[in-house]
GROMACS .gro file of C-alpha atoms in nm:
model
  424
    1UNK     CA    1  -1.500  -2.994   2.862
    2UNK     CA    2  -1.524  -2.672   2.671
    3UNK     CA    3  -1.274  -2.502   2.901
    4UNK     CA    4  -1.030  -2.791   2.855
    5UNK     CA    5  -1.058  -2.768   2.479
    6UNK     CA    6  -0.987  -2.395   2.490
    7UNK     CA    7  -0.681  -2.449   2.708
    8UNK     CA    8  -0.549  -2.706   2.465
    9UNK     CA    9  -0.609  -2.470   2.176
   10UNK     CA   10  -0.423  -2.194   2.358
   11UNK     CA   11  -0.124  -2.420   2.416
   12UNK     CA   12  -0.115  -2.538   2.057
   13UNK     CA   13  -0.144  -2.182   1.931
   14UNK     CA   14   0.140  -2.066   2.153
   15UNK     CA   15   0.364  -2.348   2.033
   16UNK     CA   16   0.275  -2.281   1.672
   17UNK     CA   17   0.352  -1.913   1.698
   18UNK     CA   18   0.674  -1.973   1.884
   19UNK     CA   19   0.789  -2.210   1.612
   20UNK     CA   20   0.677  -1.972   1.340
   21UNK     CA   21   0.868  -1.687   1.502
   22UNK     CA   22   1.182  -1.899   1.529
   23UNK     CA   23   1.173  -2.025   1.174
   24UNK     CA   24   1.054  -1.713   0.996
   25UNK     CA   25   1.400  -1.568   0.910
   26UNK     CA   26   1.443  -1.825   0.639
   27UNK     CA   27   1.083  -1.902   0.567
   28UNK     CA   28   1.000  -1.603   0.354
   29UNK     CA   29   0.734  -1.481   0.596
   30UNK     CA   30   0.901  -1.146   0.622
   31UNK     CA   31   1.161  -1.136   0.897
   32UNK     CA   32   1.444  -0.906   0.805
   33UNK     CA   33   1.784  -0.871   0.964
   34UNK     CA   34   1.846  -0.547   1.147
   35UNK     CA   35   2.144  -0.693   1.325
   36UNK     CA   36   2.019  -0.567   1.661
   37UNK     CA   37   1.814  -0.865   1.774
   38UNK     CA   38   2.030  -0.945   2.079
   39UNK     CA   39   2.029  -0.598   2.225
   40UNK     CA   40   1.834  -0.536   2.545
   41UNK     CA   41   1.579  -0.264   2.593
   42UNK     CA   42   1.560  -0.047   2.902
   43UNK     CA   43   1.285  -0.269   3.044
   44UNK     CA   44   1.500  -0.579   3.024
   45UNK     CA   45   1.315  -0.717   2.721
   46UNK     CA   46   1.478  -0.788   2.389
   47UNK     CA   47   1.511  -0.516   2.133
   48UNK     CA   48   1.288  -0.712   1.901
   49UNK     CA   49   0.922  -0.788   1.866
   50UNK     CA   50   0.695  -1.045   1.713
   51UNK     CA   51   0.433  -0.891   1.485
   52UNK     CA   52   0.117  -1.083   1.394
   53UNK     CA   53   0.015  -0.937   1.060
   54UNK     CA   54  -0.223  -0.977   0.768
   55UNK     CA   55   0.020  -0.812   0.523
   56UNK     CA   56   0.298  -1.071   0.504
   57UNK     CA   57   0.182  -1.209   0.169
   58UNK     CA   58   0.185  -0.865   0.008
   59UNK     CA   59   0.465  -0.844  -0.254
   60UNK     CA   60   0.600  -0.528  -0.090
   61UNK     CA   61   0.586  -0.655   0.266
   62UNK     CA   62   0.959  -0.729   0.289
   63UNK     CA   63   1.039  -0.379   0.162
   64UNK     CA   64   0.804  -0.231   0.421
   65UNK     CA   65   0.949  -0.450   0.696
   66UNK     CA   66   1.307  -0.357   0.610
   67UNK     CA   67   1.217   0.011   0.628
   68UNK     CA   68   1.040  -0.033   0.964
   69UNK     CA   69   1.342  -0.213   1.108
   70UNK     CA   70   1.581   0.051   0.977
   71UNK     CA   71   1.374   0.340   1.113
   72UNK     CA   72   1.311   0.184   1.455
   73UNK     CA   73   1.635  -0.004   1.510
   74UNK     CA   74   1.451  -0.310   1.629
   75UNK     CA   75   1.422  -0.658   1.483
   76UNK     CA   76   1.071  -0.753   1.379
   77UNK     CA   77   0.971  -1.118   1.356
   78UNK     CA   78   0.666  -1.140   1.136
   79UNK     CA   79   0.400  -1.409   1.180
   80UNK     CA   80   0.134  -1.444   0.914
   81UNK     CA   81  -0.220  -1.426   1.042
   82UNK     CA   82  -0.470  -1.676   0.898
   83UNK     CA   83  -0.659  -1.547   0.596
   84UNK     CA   84  -0.992  -1.680   0.724
   85UNK     CA   85  -1.155  -1.417   0.944
   86UNK     CA   86  -1.312  -1.655   1.196
   87UNK     CA   87  -0.991  -1.852   1.247
   88UNK     CA   88  -0.788  -1.533   1.274
   89UNK     CA   89  -1.008  -1.381   1.542
   90UNK     CA   90  -1.023  -1.708   1.736
   91UNK     CA   91  -0.644  -1.738   1.745
   92UNK     CA   92  -0.583  -1.378   1.849
   93UNK     CA   93  -0.854  -1.402   2.115
   94UNK     CA   94  -0.692  -1.716   2.255
   95UNK     CA   95  -0.345  -1.563   2.272
   96UNK     CA   96  -0.462  -1.244   2.440
   97UNK     CA   97  -0.703  -1.406   2.685
   98UNK     CA   98  -0.444  -1.661   2.799
   99UNK     CA   99  -0.182  -1.388   2.863
  100UNK     CA  100   0.043  -1.556   2.606
  101UNK     CA  101   0.344  -1.326   2.546
  102UNK     CA  102   0.465  -1.494   2.225
  103UNK     CA  103   0.324  -1.206   2.017
  104UNK     CA  104   0.393  -0.843   2.108
  105UNK     CA  105   0.198  -0.650   1.844
  106UNK     CA  106  -0.113  -0.759   1.656
  107UNK     CA  107  -0.277  -0.609   1.354
  108UNK     CA  108  -0.652  -0.625   1.422
  109UNK     CA  109  -0.968  -0.515   1.243
  110UNK     CA  110  -1.264  -0.316   1.374
  111UNK     CA  111  -1.449  -0.628   1.482
  112UNK     CA  112  -1.163  -0.733   1.708
  113UNK     CA  113  -1.101  -0.379   1.833
  114UNK     CA  114  -1.464  -0.359   1.944
  115UNK     CA  115  -1.440  -0.697   2.117
  116UNK     CA  116  -1.105  -0.637   2.287
  117UNK     CA  117  -1.095  -0.268   2.380
  118UNK     CA  118  -1.260  -0.314   2.722
  119UNK     CA  119  -1.102  -0.654   2.798
  120UNK     CA  120  -0.780  -0.531   2.962
  121UNK     CA  121  -0.579  -0.745   2.717
  122UNK     CA  122  -0.436  -0.443   2.532
  123UNK     CA  123  -0.191  -0.179   2.654
  124UNK     CA  124  -0.317   0.185   2.657
  125UNK     CA  125  -0.127   0.393   2.402
  126UNK     CA  126  -0.230   0.755   2.468
  127UNK     CA  127   0.075   0.846   2.677
  128UNK     CA  128   0.356   0.730   2.448
  129UNK     CA  129   0.206   0.667   2.103
  130UNK     CA  130  -0.131   0.830   2.029
  131UNK     CA  131  -0.043   1.157   2.197
  132UNK     CA  132  -0.283   1.451   2.173
  133UNK     CA  133  -0.111   1.606   1.870
  134UNK     CA  134  -0.138   1.283   1.671
  135UNK     CA  135  -0.491   1.207   1.788
  136UNK     CA  136  -0.610   1.547   1.665
  137UNK     CA  137  -0.511   1.446   1.311
  138UNK     CA  138  -0.698   1.113   1.308
  139UNK     CA  139  -1.065   1.062   1.211
  140UNK     CA  140  -1.227   1.166   1.539
  141UNK     CA  141  -1.550   0.966   1.508
  142UNK     CA  142  -1.362   0.652   1.416
  143UNK     CA  143  -1.112   0.681   1.703
  144UNK     CA  144  -1.395   0.743   1.950
  145UNK     CA  145  -1.618   0.459   1.826
  146UNK     CA  146  -1.360   0.192   1.756
  147UNK     CA  147  -1.038   0.254   1.949
  148UNK     CA  148  -1.139   0.419   2.276
  149UNK     CA  149  -1.223   0.201   2.577
  150UNK     CA  150  -1.492   0.274   2.832
  151UNK     CA  151  -1.214   0.407   3.057
  152UNK     CA  152  -1.098   0.647   2.784
  153UNK     CA  153  -0.785   0.454   2.691
  154UNK     CA  154  -0.672   0.449   2.326
  155UNK     CA  155  -0.583   0.094   2.233
  156UNK     CA  156  -0.471   0.106   1.871
  157UNK     CA  157  -0.283   0.285   1.594
  158UNK     CA  158  -0.499   0.294   1.280
  159UNK     CA  159  -0.281   0.197   0.984
  160UNK     CA  160  -0.502   0.371   0.725
  161UNK     CA  161  -0.850   0.501   0.657
  162UNK     CA  162  -1.061   0.333   0.396
  163UNK     CA  163  -1.414   0.386   0.276
  164UNK     CA  164  -1.673   0.124   0.194
  165UNK     CA  165  -1.722   0.305  -0.132
  166UNK     CA  166  -1.936   0.240  -0.438
  167UNK     CA  167  -1.725   0.109  -0.727
  168UNK     CA  168  -1.868   0.100  -1.079
  169UNK     CA  169  -1.766  -0.057  -1.408
  170UNK     CA  170  -1.751   0.246  -1.637
  171UNK     CA  171  -1.801   0.036  -1.952
  172UNK     CA  172  -2.137  -0.079  -1.818
  173UNK     CA  173  -2.229   0.275  -1.714
  174UNK     CA  174  -2.153   0.391  -2.067
  175UNK     CA  175  -2.353   0.102  -2.211
  176UNK     CA  176  -2.649   0.207  -1.997
  177UNK     CA  177  -2.625   0.556  -2.146
  178UNK     CA  178  -2.568   0.714  -1.807
  179UNK     CA  179  -2.319   0.981  -1.709
  180UNK     CA  180  -2.327   0.944  -1.331
  181UNK     CA  181  -2.510   0.796  -1.030
  182UNK     CA  182  -2.646   1.085  -0.829
  183UNK     CA  183  -2.965   0.947  -0.673
  184UNK     CA  184  -3.140   0.630  -0.558
  185UNK     CA  185  -3.337   0.630  -0.883
  186UNK     CA  186  -3.010   0.641  -1.079
  187UNK     CA  187  -2.884   0.346  -0.873
  188UNK     CA  188  -3.193   0.139  -0.955
  189UNK     CA  189  -3.196   0.244  -1.321
  190UNK     CA  190  -2.831   0.143  -1.365
  191UNK     CA  191  -2.881  -0.188  -1.182
  192UNK     CA  192  -3.176  -0.280  -1.403
  193UNK     CA  193  -3.011  -0.168  -1.726
  194UNK     CA  194  -2.699  -0.375  -1.652
  195UNK     CA  195  -2.884  -0.695  -1.565
  196UNK     CA  196  -2.887  -0.915  -1.874
  197UNK     CA  197  -2.715  -1.212  -2.033
  198UNK     CA  198  -2.616  -1.367  -1.699
  199UNK     CA  199  -2.471  -1.041  -1.569
  200UNK     CA  200  -2.610  -0.838  -1.281
  201UNK     CA  201  -2.640  -0.471  -1.195
  202UNK     CA  202  -2.531  -0.508  -0.834
  203UNK     CA  203  -2.287  -0.748  -0.667
  204UNK     CA  204  -2.277  -0.813  -0.296
  205UNK     CA  205  -2.063  -0.993  -0.042
  206UNK     CA  206  -2.355  -1.148   0.142
  207UNK     CA  207  -2.184  -1.426   0.337
  208UNK     CA  208  -2.331  -1.412   0.686
  209UNK     CA  209  -2.026  -1.253   0.854
  210UNK     CA  210  -1.973  -0.998   0.574
  211UNK     CA  211  -2.320  -0.883   0.472
  212UNK     CA  212  -2.362  -0.661   0.777
  213UNK     CA  213  -2.138  -0.404   0.607
  214UNK     CA  214  -2.388  -0.363   0.324
  215UNK     CA  215  -2.698  -0.384   0.541
  216UNK     CA  216  -2.564  -0.107   0.763
  217UNK     CA  217  -2.463   0.097   0.457
  218UNK     CA  218  -2.814   0.088   0.311
  219UNK     CA  219  -2.967   0.153   0.655
  220UNK     CA  220  -2.761   0.472   0.677
  221UNK     CA  221  -2.842   0.571   0.318
  222UNK     CA  222  -3.213   0.541   0.395
  223UNK     CA  223  -3.167   0.739   0.718
  224UNK     CA  224  -3.232   0.446   0.950
  225UNK     CA  225  -3.062   0.316   1.264
  226UNK     CA  226  -2.894  -0.026   1.264
  227UNK     CA  227  -2.976  -0.066   1.632
  228UNK     CA  228  -3.345   0.028   1.589
  229UNK     CA  229  -3.550  -0.209   1.374
  230UNK     CA  230  -3.875  -0.034   1.459
  231UNK     CA  231  -3.743   0.260   1.257
  232UNK     CA  232  -3.932   0.265   0.922
  233UNK     CA  233  -3.615   0.369   0.738
  234UNK     CA  234  -3.426   0.063   0.869
  235UNK     CA  235  -3.707  -0.161   0.740
  236UNK     CA  236  -3.709   0.021   0.407
  237UNK     CA  237  -3.336  -0.043   0.365
  238UNK     CA  238  -3.352  -0.422   0.400
  239UNK     CA  239  -3.670  -0.430   0.189
  240UNK     CA  240  -3.468  -0.250  -0.080
  241UNK     CA  241  -3.202  -0.523  -0.064
  242UNK     CA  242  -3.474  -0.789  -0.079
  243UNK     CA  243  -3.622  -0.624  -0.387
  244UNK     CA  244  -3.282  -0.613  -0.557
  245UNK     CA  245  -3.252  -0.990  -0.516
  246UNK     CA  246  -3.612  -1.106  -0.550
  247UNK     CA  247  -3.832  -0.839  -0.710
  248UNK     CA  248  -3.601  -0.669  -0.960
  249UNK     CA  249  -3.356  -0.960  -0.970
  250UNK     CA  250  -3.063  -0.724  -1.029
  251UNK     CA  251  -2.841  -0.918  -0.790
  252UNK     CA  252  -2.817  -1.297  -0.744
  253UNK     CA  253  -2.946  -1.469  -0.430
  254UNK     CA  254  -2.667  -1.727  -0.445
  255UNK     CA  255  -2.412  -1.461  -0.347
  256UNK     CA  256  -2.503  -1.538   0.015
  257UNK     CA  257  -2.200  -1.770   0.003
  258UNK     CA  258  -1.961  -1.499  -0.121
  259UNK     CA  259  -1.704  -1.306   0.080
  260UNK     CA  260  -1.509  -1.016  -0.069
  261UNK     CA  261  -1.266  -1.243  -0.252
  262UNK     CA  262  -1.538  -1.411  -0.455
  263UNK     CA  263  -1.733  -1.088  -0.511
  264UNK     CA  264  -1.424  -0.902  -0.629
  265UNK     CA  265  -1.332  -1.170  -0.881
  266UNK     CA  266  -1.683  -1.168  -1.025
  267UNK     CA  267  -1.671  -0.788  -1.047
  268UNK     CA  268  -1.336  -0.803  -1.226
  269UNK     CA  269  -1.475  -1.068  -1.462
  270UNK     CA  270  -1.761  -0.836  -1.559
  271UNK     CA  271  -2.044  -1.019  -1.385
  272UNK     CA  272  -2.143  -0.712  -1.182
  273UNK     CA  273  -2.189  -0.347  -1.276
  274UNK     CA  274  -2.131  -0.202  -0.928
  275UNK     CA  275  -2.035  -0.315  -0.578
  276UNK     CA  276  -1.962  -0.165  -0.238
  277UNK     CA  277  -1.598  -0.241  -0.164
  278UNK     CA  278  -1.321  -0.133   0.071
  279UNK     CA  279  -0.977  -0.011  -0.028
  280UNK     CA  280  -0.804   0.177  -0.304
  281UNK     CA  281  -0.845  -0.077  -0.584
  282UNK     CA  282  -0.531  -0.288  -0.556
  283UNK     CA  283  -0.704  -0.602  -0.685
  284UNK     CA  284  -0.848  -0.413  -0.981
  285UNK     CA  285  -0.508  -0.265  -1.062
  286UNK     CA  286  -0.347  -0.610  -1.056
  287UNK     CA  287  -0.616  -0.736  -1.292
  288UNK     CA  288  -0.569  -0.446  -1.534
  289UNK     CA  289  -0.925  -0.336  -1.467
  290UNK     CA  290  -0.864  -0.013  -1.276
  291UNK     CA  291  -0.922   0.335  -1.413
  292UNK     CA  292  -1.170   0.602  -1.514
  293UNK     CA  293  -1.266   0.397  -1.820
  294UNK     CA  294  -1.278   0.071  -1.624
  295UNK     CA  295  -1.349   0.010  -1.254
  296UNK     CA  296  -1.335   0.312  -1.025
  297UNK     CA  297  -1.499   0.475  -0.721
  298UNK     CA  298  -1.791   0.713  -0.758
  299UNK     CA  299  -1.945   0.930  -0.492
  300UNK     CA  300  -2.223   0.765  -0.295
  301UNK     CA  301  -2.562   0.835  -0.456
  302UNK     CA  302  -2.813   1.039  -0.259
  303UNK     CA  303  -3.086   0.818  -0.111
  304UNK     CA  304  -3.233   0.991   0.195
  305UNK     CA  305  -2.874   1.105   0.249
  306UNK     CA  306  -2.520   1.032   0.138
  307UNK     CA  307  -2.340   0.819   0.394
  308UNK     CA  308  -2.025   0.607   0.400
  309UNK     CA  309  -1.837   0.390   0.649
  310UNK     CA  310  -1.470   0.423   0.724
  311UNK     CA  311  -1.260   0.143   0.869
  312UNK     CA  312  -0.904   0.048   0.945
  313UNK     CA  313  -0.680  -0.228   1.066
  314UNK     CA  314  -0.498  -0.111   1.377
  315UNK     CA  315  -0.176  -0.209   1.550
  316UNK     CA  316  -0.229  -0.298   1.917
  317UNK     CA  317   0.009  -0.394   2.198
  318UNK     CA  318  -0.040  -0.717   2.393
  319UNK     CA  319  -0.050  -0.624   2.763
  320UNK     CA  320   0.138  -0.950   2.833
  321UNK     CA  321   0.427  -0.849   2.605
  322UNK     CA  322   0.774  -0.876   2.758
  323UNK     CA  323   0.918  -0.639   2.495
  324UNK     CA  324   0.702  -0.333   2.549
  325UNK     CA  325   0.977  -0.076   2.500
  326UNK     CA  326   1.062  -0.219   2.159
  327UNK     CA  327   0.693  -0.251   2.075
  328UNK     CA  328   0.637   0.115   2.163
  329UNK     CA  329   0.917   0.213   1.923
  330UNK     CA  330   0.747   0.018   1.647
  331UNK     CA  331   0.406   0.169   1.724
  332UNK     CA  332   0.551   0.521   1.734
  333UNK     CA  333   0.690   0.454   1.388
  334UNK     CA  334   0.354   0.333   1.252
  335UNK     CA  335   0.188   0.649   1.389
  336UNK     CA  336   0.456   0.880   1.249
  337UNK     CA  337   0.455   1.065   0.917
  338UNK     CA  338   0.721   0.827   0.789
  339UNK     CA  339   0.521   0.523   0.892
  340UNK     CA  340   0.197   0.644   0.737
  341UNK     CA  341   0.365   0.746   0.412
  342UNK     CA  342   0.536   0.408   0.391
  343UNK     CA  343   0.198   0.238   0.432
  344UNK     CA  344   0.077   0.442   0.136
  345UNK     CA  345   0.378   0.381  -0.091
  346UNK     CA  346   0.410   0.011  -0.005
  347UNK     CA  347   0.051  -0.104   0.032
  348UNK     CA  348  -0.163   0.176  -0.111
  349UNK     CA  349  -0.312   0.234   0.233
  350UNK     CA  350  -0.459   0.583   0.246
  351UNK     CA  351  -0.310   0.766   0.547
  352UNK     CA  352  -0.527   0.788   0.857
  353UNK     CA  353  -0.362   1.115   0.958
  354UNK     CA  354  -0.514   1.412   0.777
  355UNK     CA  355  -0.184   1.601   0.770
  356UNK     CA  356  -0.011   1.308   0.600
  357UNK     CA  357  -0.299   1.254   0.354
  358UNK     CA  358  -0.267   1.618   0.245
  359UNK     CA  359   0.099   1.582   0.150
  360UNK     CA  360   0.196   1.590  -0.220
  361UNK     CA  361   0.341   1.239  -0.188
  362UNK     CA  362  -0.020   1.120  -0.154
  363UNK     CA  363  -0.174   1.186  -0.493
  364UNK     CA  364  -0.390   1.043  -0.768
  365UNK     CA  365  -0.755   0.983  -0.841
  366UNK     CA  366  -0.813   0.810  -0.507
  367UNK     CA  367  -0.717   1.129  -0.327
  368UNK     CA  368  -0.954   1.324  -0.553
  369UNK     CA  369  -1.259   1.102  -0.492
  370UNK     CA  370  -1.181   1.061  -0.121
  371UNK     CA  371  -1.184   1.441  -0.093
  372UNK     CA  372  -1.528   1.452  -0.260
  373UNK     CA  373  -1.662   1.180  -0.029
  374UNK     CA  374  -1.522   1.354   0.278
  375UNK     CA  375  -1.692   1.680   0.184
  376UNK     CA  376  -2.034   1.540   0.085
  377UNK     CA  377  -2.103   1.230   0.297
  378UNK     CA  378  -2.180   1.153   0.657
  379UNK     CA  379  -1.882   0.941   0.766
  380UNK     CA  380  -1.936   0.676   1.031
  381UNK     CA  381  -1.757   0.393   1.204
  382UNK     CA  382  -1.953   0.071   1.169
  383UNK     CA  383  -2.217  -0.018   1.432
  384UNK     CA  384  -2.063  -0.297   1.639
  385UNK     CA  385  -2.131  -0.444   1.980
  386UNK     CA  386  -1.888  -0.603   2.230
  387UNK     CA  387  -1.976  -0.961   2.129
  388UNK     CA  388  -1.898  -0.849   1.778
  389UNK     CA  389  -1.882  -1.168   1.576
  390UNK     CA  390  -2.179  -1.327   1.751
  391UNK     CA  391  -2.391  -1.021   1.672
  392UNK     CA  392  -2.265  -0.995   1.315
  393UNK     CA  393  -2.325  -1.366   1.249
  394UNK     CA  394  -2.676  -1.362   1.393
  395UNK     CA  395  -2.775  -1.056   1.191
  396UNK     CA  396  -2.625  -1.212   0.879
  397UNK     CA  397  -2.815  -1.535   0.929
  398UNK     CA  398  -3.142  -1.347   0.980
  399UNK     CA  399  -3.080  -1.145   0.665
  400UNK     CA  400  -3.005  -1.456   0.461
  401UNK     CA  401  -3.325  -1.619   0.587
  402UNK     CA  402  -3.521  -1.311   0.484
  403UNK     CA  403  -3.362  -1.294   0.139
  404UNK     CA  404  -3.440  -1.665   0.087
  405UNK     CA  405  -3.804  -1.613   0.191
  406UNK     CA  406  -3.766  -1.827   0.502
  407UNK     CA  407  -3.891  -1.542   0.723
  408UNK     CA  408  -4.095  -1.228   0.651
  409UNK     CA  409  -3.980  -0.867   0.679
  410UNK     CA  410  -4.175  -0.835   1.006
  411UNK     CA  411  -4.004  -1.145   1.143
  412UNK     CA  412  -3.662  -1.019   1.034
  413UNK     CA  413  -3.711  -0.683   1.206
  414UNK     CA  414  -3.848  -0.842   1.526
  415UNK     CA  415  -3.562  -1.091   1.549
  416UNK     CA  416  -3.303  -0.825   1.459
  417UNK     CA  417  -3.429  -0.610   1.746
  418UNK     CA  418  -3.404  -0.911   1.979
  419UNK     CA  419  -3.043  -0.958   1.867
  420UNK     CA  420  -2.962  -0.593   1.941
  421UNK     CA  421  -3.112  -0.630   2.289
  422UNK     CA  422  -2.929  -0.959   2.345
  423UNK     CA  423  -2.580  -0.831   2.257
  424UNK     CA  424  -2.594  -0.461   2.349
   0.00000   0.00000   0.00000
């Protein structure tokens, strides 16, 4: 019964995507007109691709798409990926696992890269796209942890590098009479000083599939190991998060329902004094809340160490694609200097290639603080396991139960270790 349901879902998804691809030229989803859509590539496929993307709702997407089509000479049919993370991963998994060729290139996150990189569903890219000269300029730890299969194949082109950085509201820092956040004690002092009148010192995105980012961040800051819950530092990290919610009450328990969208809006509205957040502050800029006197990134405070995660969304090639030559052209563009700079100018995506990030075209306070973080923090890819979402969800549920006093710290650590053993 379950297999039948999956087959039906795969068929419906394929039909939906086919229709979306056919109707997108006039639908505003981002398909431009290169005028070369009927040409044939050397492999016999069309000189066009279908791109499954999360960026189609960005105001500058059409500009970016036009540039990509002009630089590559191929027509790109854009299909908008669902905004909900679970639905998005389910649909992409279904297309890839069923060898559906209706999409050539997907834009996937770290969770999907971890799940898919050893599946055989994605085309290796090291020979024609991520060649050795380009690879040497990418974040080495990230490429190794997230984009390299067990066979050594490179399966994705990272579209940017972003830190899960600490953002603060400078007005609240000033109100607390503090100049900076250098240590764990500063972090606690600021959180307590900013908690009053219905506002909180720390805001989290503690929905069960999101909170793992923050758990793992604090585990690293305390010098623990996310895969070892017998490590005293790992225990200390989640106890610290428990104390923020229950002992010091500097962050609300009810944020266990919040993903980044809700957390960000509350931060913009002044409910929180600091949050860990990805990106370069686009939402804060749109809200007129970005800047040195408003919301901005600070260097990670020293706990047992300074540590930060880096992530990316990566372009990957469906091994079932019938337009691989055209897809390779597109991927070569995304990995090129032009492609990375366009990602920066259009979307504010900080270049993954170090040589591109160092160019004068990439400038501003983000570049300044990123340089400080790079020189003072341990930089890691996030700890993920092949059954990524199952592991993330189980850890998130355990954490929520602990925060809500449904299980003890000992029970959380024991069950977390069982989850590691189950999925590793």
